Amino acid sequence: MSEGPRALIHAEVVRATDGFERSWDSPTPTPATGKSQLKLWNKYRISNIPSLIFLDATTGKVVCRNGLLVIRDDPEGLEFPWGPKPFREVIAGPLLRNNGQSLESSSLEGSHVGVYFSAHWCPPCRSLTRVLVESYRKIKEAGQKFEIIFVSADRSEDSFKQYFSEMPWLAVPYTDEARRSRLNRLYGIQGIPTLIVLDPQGEVITRQGRVEVLNDEDCREFPWHPKPVLELSDSNAVQLNEGPCLVLFVDSEDDGESEAAKQLIQPIAEKIIAKYKAKEEEAPLLFFVAGEDDMTDSLRDYTNLPEAAPLLTILDMSARAKYVMDVEEITPAIVEAFVNDFLAEKLKPEPI
């Protein structure tokens, strides 16, 4: 790749942050932000700033999601153009158990793997670890080949050792900072806790392992292949902040209403997901069905939505925008037209 395209990639990503009012803890663009800037923010699922993403200027595909770590780890650019490497190559080396036993990474062959980014100083991490220990036990007792690798973000080796003592799985040695950093770079980690679940070939099954573990305490759906449509819950509501989301609000007091709503949306969701997967891109929308509970009520209040049900919406939290279709009957044709008009930027947003 020539110097020109490389500089262009950098400039485009830097410009994507201009015009945002930002909090270091919770970056949120203002309504004044330009459309192109918001599209970049959503396209690359930016949840923390500063963020630097490297693209292939010819194809537009992501080369590296965690450019800040790249610059820190490779200031001379010796590994340029910083393309993704296979998991087997990045993880290669010794792994530890909390009893001091060391195993080679080749012991992972043939297993599903959870790559767990976590730290003792992080309260949500400690809460998830307690649940994950039980999930790990249940999966292993069911005879599944599964291993978890702890990638520490602890601030000292003593903290790492204390935290790792609670874990029955493997860890990258704390002293191997280079390998821990390469794993963060490989998966573009922007926050913890994060659990990435891989298939036996090292390909990503889901980046939402945290949500899956909390929603499936009995691990019946392991290894948690993504569903086209999710039922909105306290544990997966965090995904509403990752980009535009289609949310169909229904009257959950009507038996079967939520399931019928999922079946209505699913063909459209599958079509969108397949279309973008063929282009090796993430789908521009997530799809949810929301029933009636305190969390849904809070969401309606926050976004100032009417109490109607069914109510078809697209919520774009990063842009503080909503798109609402309030009709008596929602059909597949209505949903598909609504989605297509949104993707074609034909819908007029209302402020949240």
PDB file of N, CA and C in Angstrom, residues 258-327:
ATOM      1  N   SER A 258     -44.702 -11.733  21.298  1.00  0.00           N
ATOM      2  CA  SER A 258     -43.272 -11.499  21.092  1.00  0.00           C
ATOM      3  C   SER A 258     -42.698 -12.474  20.071  1.00  0.00           C
ATOM      4  N   GLU A 259     -43.084 -13.739  20.177  1.00  0.00           N
ATOM      5  CA  GLU A 259     -42.579 -14.734  19.231  1.00  0.00           C
ATOM      6  C   GLU A 259     -43.078 -14.453  17.824  1.00  0.00           C
ATOM      7  N   ALA A 260     -44.348 -14.062  17.690  1.00  0.00           N
ATOM      8  CA  ALA A 260     -44.892 -13.727  16.377  1.00  0.00           C
ATOM      9  C   ALA A 260     -44.168 -12.527  15.777  1.00  0.00           C
ATOM     10  N   ALA A 261     -43.827 -11.552  16.636  1.00  0.00           N
ATOM     11  CA  ALA A 261     -43.107 -10.369  16.162  1.00  0.00           C
ATOM     12  C   ALA A 261     -41.716 -10.750  15.669  1.00  0.00           C
ATOM     13  N   LYS A 262     -41.047 -11.652  16.387  1.00  0.00           N
ATOM     14  CA  LYS A 262     -39.722 -12.102  15.950  1.00  0.00           C
ATOM     15  C   LYS A 262     -39.802 -12.804  14.600  1.00  0.00           C
ATOM     16  N   GLN A 263     -40.815 -13.637  14.427  1.00  0.00           N
ATOM     17  CA  GLN A 263     -40.987 -14.346  13.158  1.00  0.00           C
ATOM     18  C   GLN A 263     -41.278 -13.382  12.017  1.00  0.00           C
ATOM     19  N   LEU A 264     -41.955 -12.286  12.335  1.00  0.00           N
ATOM     20  CA  LEU A 264     -42.274 -11.283  11.314  1.00  0.00           C
ATOM     21  C   LEU A 264     -41.012 -10.567  10.841  1.00  0.00           C
ATOM     22  N   ILE A 265     -40.146 -10.228  11.781  1.00  0.00           N
ATOM     23  CA  ILE A 265     -38.942  -9.463  11.462  1.00  0.00           C
ATOM     24  C   ILE A 265     -37.824 -10.330  10.890  1.00  0.00           C
ATOM     25  N   GLN A 266     -37.783 -11.588  11.289  1.00  0.00           N
ATOM     26  CA  GLN A 266     -36.603 -12.415  11.019  1.00  0.00           C
ATOM     27  C   GLN A 266     -36.207 -12.509   9.549  1.00  0.00           C
ATOM     28  N   PRO A 267     -37.143 -12.725   8.609  1.00  0.00           N
ATOM     29  CA  PRO A 267     -36.705 -12.812   7.204  1.00  0.00           C
ATOM     30  C   PRO A 267     -36.018 -11.536   6.712  1.00  0.00           C
ATOM     31  N   ILE A 268     -36.509 -10.383   7.148  1.00  0.00           N
ATOM     32  CA  ILE A 268     -35.882  -9.117   6.745  1.00  0.00           C
ATOM     33  C   ILE A 268     -34.502  -9.003   7.360  1.00  0.00           C
ATOM     34  N   ALA A 269     -34.394  -9.351   8.653  1.00  0.00           N
ATOM     35  CA  ALA A 269     -33.097  -9.294   9.337  1.00  0.00           C
ATOM     36  C   ALA A 269     -32.096 -10.225   8.669  1.00  0.00           C
ATOM     37  N   GLU A 270     -32.522 -11.445   8.356  1.00  0.00           N
ATOM     38  CA  GLU A 270     -31.622 -12.410   7.725  1.00  0.00           C
ATOM     39  C   GLU A 270     -31.147 -11.918   6.357  1.00  0.00           C
ATOM     40  N   LYS A 271     -32.032 -11.284   5.615  1.00  0.00           N
ATOM     41  CA  LYS A 271     -31.662 -10.770   4.291  1.00  0.00           C
ATOM     42  C   LYS A 271     -30.605  -9.668   4.406  1.00  0.00           C
ATOM     43  N   ILE A 272     -30.804  -8.748   5.369  1.00  0.00           N
ATOM     44  CA  ILE A 272     -29.851  -7.657   5.566  1.00  0.00           C
ATOM     45  C   ILE A 272     -28.497  -8.204   6.024  1.00  0.00           C
ATOM     46  N   ILE A 273     -28.526  -9.112   6.993  1.00  0.00           N
ATOM     47  CA  ILE A 273     -27.285  -9.681   7.530  1.00  0.00           C
ATOM     48  C   ILE A 273     -26.508 -10.408   6.434  1.00  0.00           C
ATOM     49  N   ALA A 274     -27.216 -11.221   5.623  1.00  0.00           N
ATOM     50  CA  ALA A 274     -26.564 -11.969   4.545  1.00  0.00           C
ATOM     51  C   ALA A 274     -25.966 -11.035   3.495  1.00  0.00           C
ATOM     52  N   LYS A 275     -26.677  -9.969   3.186  1.00  0.00           N
ATOM     53  CA  LYS A 275     -26.202  -9.018   2.174  1.00  0.00           C
ATOM     54  C   LYS A 275     -24.869  -8.406   2.591  1.00  0.00           C
ATOM     55  N   TYR A 276     -24.769  -7.993   3.846  1.00  0.00           N
ATOM     56  CA  TYR A 276     -23.548  -7.329   4.297  1.00  0.00           C
ATOM     57  C   TYR A 276     -22.444  -8.333   4.619  1.00  0.00           C
ATOM     58  N   LYS A 277     -22.836  -9.532   5.032  1.00  0.00           N
ATOM     59  CA  LYS A 277     -21.827 -10.557   5.271  1.00  0.00           C
ATOM     60  C   LYS A 277     -21.111 -10.904   3.973  1.00  0.00           C
ATOM     61  N   ALA A 278     -21.856 -10.923   2.858  1.00  0.00           N
ATOM     62  CA  ALA A 278     -21.258 -11.219   1.560  1.00  0.00           C
ATOM     63  C   ALA A 278     -20.214 -10.167   1.179  1.00  0.00           C
ATOM     64  N   LYS A 279     -20.389  -8.965   1.723  1.00  0.00           N
ATOM     65  CA  LYS A 279     -19.430  -7.881   1.465  1.00  0.00           C
ATOM     66  C   LYS A 279     -18.361  -7.798   2.551  1.00  0.00           C
ATOM     67  N   GLU A 280     -18.409  -8.789   3.483  1.00  0.00           N
ATOM     68  CA  GLU A 280     -17.486  -8.825   4.625  1.00  0.00           C
ATOM     69  C   GLU A 280     -17.603  -7.556   5.453  1.00  0.00           C
ATOM     70  N   GLU A 281     -18.844  -7.106   5.643  1.00  0.00           N
ATOM     71  CA  GLU A 281     -19.125  -5.938   6.466  1.00  0.00           C
ATOM     72  C   GLU A 281     -20.149  -6.291   7.537  1.00  0.00           C
ATOM     73  N   GLU A 282     -20.126  -5.538   8.623  1.00  0.00           N
ATOM     74  CA  GLU A 282     -21.127  -5.732   9.659  1.00  0.00           C
ATOM     75  C   GLU A 282     -22.450  -5.149   9.184  1.00  0.00           C
ATOM     76  N   ALA A 283     -23.555  -5.788   9.559  1.00  0.00           N
ATOM     77  CA  ALA A 283     -24.874  -5.286   9.187  1.00  0.00           C
ATOM     78  C   ALA A 283     -25.077  -3.898   9.796  1.00  0.00           C
ATOM     79  N   PRO A 284     -25.727  -2.989   9.063  1.00  0.00           N
ATOM     80  CA  PRO A 284     -25.896  -1.624   9.552  1.00  0.00           C
ATOM     81  C   PRO A 284     -27.015  -1.473  10.581  1.00  0.00           C
ATOM     82  N   LEU A 285     -27.719  -2.562  10.873  1.00  0.00           N
ATOM     83  CA  LEU A 285     -28.813  -2.531  11.842  1.00  0.00           C
ATOM     84  C   LEU A 285     -28.765  -3.771  12.725  1.00  0.00           C
ATOM     85  N   LEU A 286     -29.120  -3.592  13.992  1.00  0.00           N
ATOM     86  CA  LEU A 286     -29.446  -4.709  14.862  1.00  0.00           C
ATOM     87  C   LEU A 286     -30.961  -4.764  14.989  1.00  0.00           C
ATOM     88  N   PHE A 287     -31.520  -5.936  15.282  1.00  0.00           N
ATOM     89  CA  PHE A 287     -32.973  -6.126  15.278  1.00  0.00           C
ATOM     90  C   PHE A 287     -33.438  -6.664  16.627  1.00  0.00           C
ATOM     91  N   PHE A 288     -34.434  -5.993  17.208  1.00  0.00           N
ATOM     92  CA  PHE A 288     -34.954  -6.354  18.518  1.00  0.00           C
ATOM     93  C   PHE A 288     -36.483  -6.363  18.522  1.00  0.00           C
ATOM     94  N   VAL A 289     -37.021  -7.196  19.404  1.00  0.00           N
ATOM     95  CA  VAL A 289     -38.436  -7.126  19.790  1.00  0.00           C
ATOM     96  C   VAL A 289     -38.467  -6.762  21.268  1.00  0.00           C
ATOM     97  N   ALA A 290     -39.290  -5.794  21.634  1.00  0.00           N
ATOM     98  CA  ALA A 290     -39.373  -5.336  23.026  1.00  0.00           C
ATOM     99  C   ALA A 290     -40.781  -5.549  23.558  1.00  0.00           C
ATOM    100  N   GLY A 291     -40.879  -6.242  24.690  1.00  0.00           N
ATOM    101  CA  GLY A 291     -42.176  -6.455  25.331  1.00  0.00           C
ATOM    102  C   GLY A 291     -42.484  -5.347  26.312  1.00  0.00           C
ATOM    103  N   GLU A 292     -43.101  -5.698  27.408  1.00  0.00           N
ATOM    104  CA  GLU A 292     -43.471  -4.709  28.418  1.00  0.00           C
ATOM    105  C   GLU A 292     -42.804  -5.061  29.733  1.00  0.00           C
ATOM    106  N   ASP A 293     -41.862  -4.238  30.136  1.00  0.00           N
ATOM    107  CA  ASP A 293     -41.218  -4.400  31.437  1.00  0.00           C
ATOM    108  C   ASP A 293     -40.620  -3.051  31.823  1.00  0.00           C
ATOM    109  N   ASP A 294     -39.985  -2.995  32.986  1.00  0.00           N
ATOM    110  CA  ASP A 294     -39.456  -1.719  33.469  1.00  0.00           C
ATOM    111  C   ASP A 294     -38.382  -1.168  32.544  1.00  0.00           C
ATOM    112  N   MET A 295     -37.539  -2.050  32.011  1.00  0.00           N
ATOM    113  CA  MET A 295     -36.475  -1.582  31.134  1.00  0.00           C
ATOM    114  C   MET A 295     -37.039  -0.981  29.855  1.00  0.00           C
ATOM    115  N   THR A 296     -38.052  -1.649  29.282  1.00  0.00           N
ATOM    116  CA  THR A 296     -38.682  -1.131  28.067  1.00  0.00           C
ATOM    117  C   THR A 296     -39.386   0.189  28.345  1.00  0.00           C
ATOM    118  N   ASP A 297     -40.043   0.285  29.491  1.00  0.00           N
ATOM    119  CA  ASP A 297     -40.684   1.554  29.871  1.00  0.00           C
ATOM    120  C   ASP A 297     -39.655   2.671  29.961  1.00  0.00           C
ATOM    121  N   SER A 298     -38.502   2.370  30.539  1.00  0.00           N
ATOM    122  CA  SER A 298     -37.439   3.372  30.651  1.00  0.00           C
ATOM    123  C   SER A 298     -36.944   3.791  29.270  1.00  0.00           C
ATOM    124  N   LEU A 299     -36.836   2.824  28.366  1.00  0.00           N
ATOM    125  CA  LEU A 299     -36.393   3.135  27.005  1.00  0.00           C
ATOM    126  C   LEU A 299     -37.403   4.026  26.301  1.00  0.00           C
ATOM    127  N   ARG A 300     -38.686   3.710  26.447  1.00  0.00           N
ATOM    128  CA  ARG A 300     -39.727   4.565  25.845  1.00  0.00           C
ATOM    129  C   ARG A 300     -39.651   5.982  26.416  1.00  0.00           C
ATOM    130  N   ASP A 301     -39.463   6.066  27.736  1.00  0.00           N
ATOM    131  CA  ASP A 301     -39.397   7.396  28.356  1.00  0.00           C
ATOM    132  C   ASP A 301     -38.179   8.166  27.859  1.00  0.00           C
ATOM    133  N   TYR A 302     -37.041   7.492  27.814  1.00  0.00           N
ATOM    134  CA  TYR A 302     -35.802   8.164  27.410  1.00  0.00           C
ATOM    135  C   TYR A 302     -35.888   8.669  25.973  1.00  0.00           C
ATOM    136  N   THR A 303     -36.501   7.873  25.099  1.00  0.00           N
ATOM    137  CA  THR A 303     -36.572   8.237  23.683  1.00  0.00           C
ATOM    138  C   THR A 303     -37.868   8.970  23.335  1.00  0.00           C
ATOM    139  N   ASN A 304     -38.711   9.192  24.358  1.00  0.00           N
ATOM    140  CA  ASN A 304     -39.969   9.925  24.177  1.00  0.00           C
ATOM    141  C   ASN A 304     -40.847   9.297  23.095  1.00  0.00           C
ATOM    142  N   LEU A 305     -41.047   7.984  23.225  1.00  0.00           N
ATOM    143  CA  LEU A 305     -41.884   7.255  22.278  1.00  0.00           C
ATOM    144  C   LEU A 305     -43.310   7.148  22.802  1.00  0.00           C
ATOM    145  N   PRO A 306     -44.287   7.086  21.913  1.00  0.00           N
ATOM    146  CA  PRO A 306     -45.673   6.887  22.357  1.00  0.00           C
ATOM    147  C   PRO A 306     -45.861   5.501  22.961  1.00  0.00           C
ATOM    148  N   GLU A 307     -46.939   5.317  23.701  1.00  0.00           N
ATOM    149  CA  GLU A 307     -47.196   4.045  24.381  1.00  0.00           C
ATOM    150  C   GLU A 307     -47.829   2.993  23.469  1.00  0.00           C
ATOM    151  N   ALA A 308     -47.990   3.315  22.208  1.00  0.00           N
ATOM    152  CA  ALA A 308     -48.674   2.411  21.280  1.00  0.00           C
ATOM    153  C   ALA A 308     -47.947   1.079  21.157  1.00  0.00           C
ATOM    154  N   ALA A 309     -48.729   0.043  20.881  1.00  0.00           N
ATOM    155  CA  ALA A 309     -48.173  -1.284  20.589  1.00  0.00           C
ATOM    156  C   ALA A 309     -49.126  -1.978  19.619  1.00  0.00           C
ATOM    157  N   PRO A 310     -48.646  -2.502  18.501  1.00  0.00           N
ATOM    158  CA  PRO A 310     -47.234  -2.536  18.112  1.00  0.00           C
ATOM    159  C   PRO A 310     -46.741  -1.166  17.638  1.00  0.00           C
ATOM    160  N   LEU A 311     -45.448  -0.943  17.807  1.00  0.00           N
ATOM    161  CA  LEU A 311     -44.811   0.306  17.397  1.00  0.00           C
ATOM    162  C   LEU A 311     -43.463  -0.044  16.776  1.00  0.00           C
ATOM    163  N   LEU A 312     -43.288   0.342  15.517  1.00  0.00           N
ATOM    164  CA  LEU A 312     -42.070   0.033  14.788  1.00  0.00           C
ATOM    165  C   LEU A 312     -41.143   1.244  14.813  1.00  0.00           C
ATOM    166  N   THR A 313     -39.914   1.044  15.277  1.00  0.00           N
ATOM    167  CA  THR A 313     -38.978   2.154  15.407  1.00  0.00           C
ATOM    168  C   THR A 313     -37.585   1.736  14.944  1.00  0.00           C
ATOM    169  N   ILE A 314     -36.796   2.737  14.600  1.00  0.00           N
ATOM    170  CA  ILE A 314     -35.345   2.582  14.490  1.00  0.00           C
ATOM    171  C   ILE A 314     -34.748   3.626  15.417  1.00  0.00           C
ATOM    172  N   LEU A 315     -33.941   3.174  16.364  1.00  0.00           N
ATOM    173  CA  LEU A 315     -33.316   4.055  17.349  1.00  0.00           C
ATOM    174  C   LEU A 315     -31.822   4.126  17.070  1.00  0.00           C
ATOM    175  N   ASP A 316     -31.322   5.337  16.932  1.00  0.00           N
ATOM    176  CA  ASP A 316     -29.899   5.562  16.709  1.00  0.00           C
ATOM    177  C   ASP A 316     -29.388   6.410  17.869  1.00  0.00           C
ATOM    178  N   MET A 317     -28.955   5.739  18.927  1.00  0.00           N
ATOM    179  CA  MET A 317     -28.575   6.435  20.148  1.00  0.00           C
ATOM    180  C   MET A 317     -27.366   7.347  19.925  1.00  0.00           C
ATOM    181  N   SER A 318     -26.408   6.902  19.105  1.00  0.00           N
ATOM    182  CA  SER A 318     -25.211   7.720  18.904  1.00  0.00           C
ATOM    183  C   SER A 318     -25.540   9.029  18.200  1.00  0.00           C
ATOM    184  N   ALA A 319     -26.548   9.005  17.345  1.00  0.00           N
ATOM    185  CA  ALA A 319     -26.965  10.221  16.642  1.00  0.00           C
ATOM    186  C   ALA A 319     -28.080  10.954  17.375  1.00  0.00           C
ATOM    187  N   ARG A 320     -28.537  10.360  18.498  1.00  0.00           N
ATOM    188  CA  ARG A 320     -29.682  10.916  19.250  1.00  0.00           C
ATOM    189  C   ARG A 320     -30.868  11.137  18.320  1.00  0.00           C
ATOM    190  N   ALA A 321     -31.135  10.118  17.506  1.00  0.00           N
ATOM    191  CA  ALA A 321     -32.205  10.224  16.507  1.00  0.00           C
ATOM    192  C   ALA A 321     -33.083   8.984  16.562  1.00  0.00           C
ATOM    193  N   LYS A 322     -34.358   9.177  16.197  1.00  0.00           N
ATOM    194  CA  LYS A 322     -35.294   8.057  16.126  1.00  0.00           C
ATOM    195  C   LYS A 322     -36.142   8.195  14.874  1.00  0.00           C
ATOM    196  N   TYR A 323     -36.618   7.056  14.416  1.00  0.00           N
ATOM    197  CA  TYR A 323     -37.497   6.979  13.245  1.00  0.00           C
ATOM    198  C   TYR A 323     -38.666   6.113  13.683  1.00  0.00           C
ATOM    199  N   VAL A 324     -39.889   6.604  13.526  1.00  0.00           N
ATOM    200  CA  VAL A 324     -41.046   5.936  14.111  1.00  0.00           C
ATOM    201  C   VAL A 324     -42.105   5.694  13.048  1.00  0.00           C
ATOM    202  N   MET A 325     -42.650   4.466  13.033  1.00  0.00           N
ATOM    203  CA  MET A 325     -43.783   4.137  12.189  1.00  0.00           C
ATOM    204  C   MET A 325     -44.885   3.598  13.090  1.00  0.00           C
ATOM    205  N   ASP A 326     -45.880   4.411  13.313  1.00  0.00           N
ATOM    206  CA  ASP A 326     -46.999   4.066  14.200  1.00  0.00           C
ATOM    207  C   ASP A 326     -48.213   3.746  13.333  1.00  0.00           C
ATOM    208  N   VAL A 327     -48.412   2.448  13.064  1.00  0.00           N
ATOM    209  CA  VAL A 327     -49.544   2.007  12.250  1.00  0.00           C
ATOM    210  C   VAL A 327     -50.288   0.918  13.004  1.00  0.00           C
TER     211      VAL A 327
END
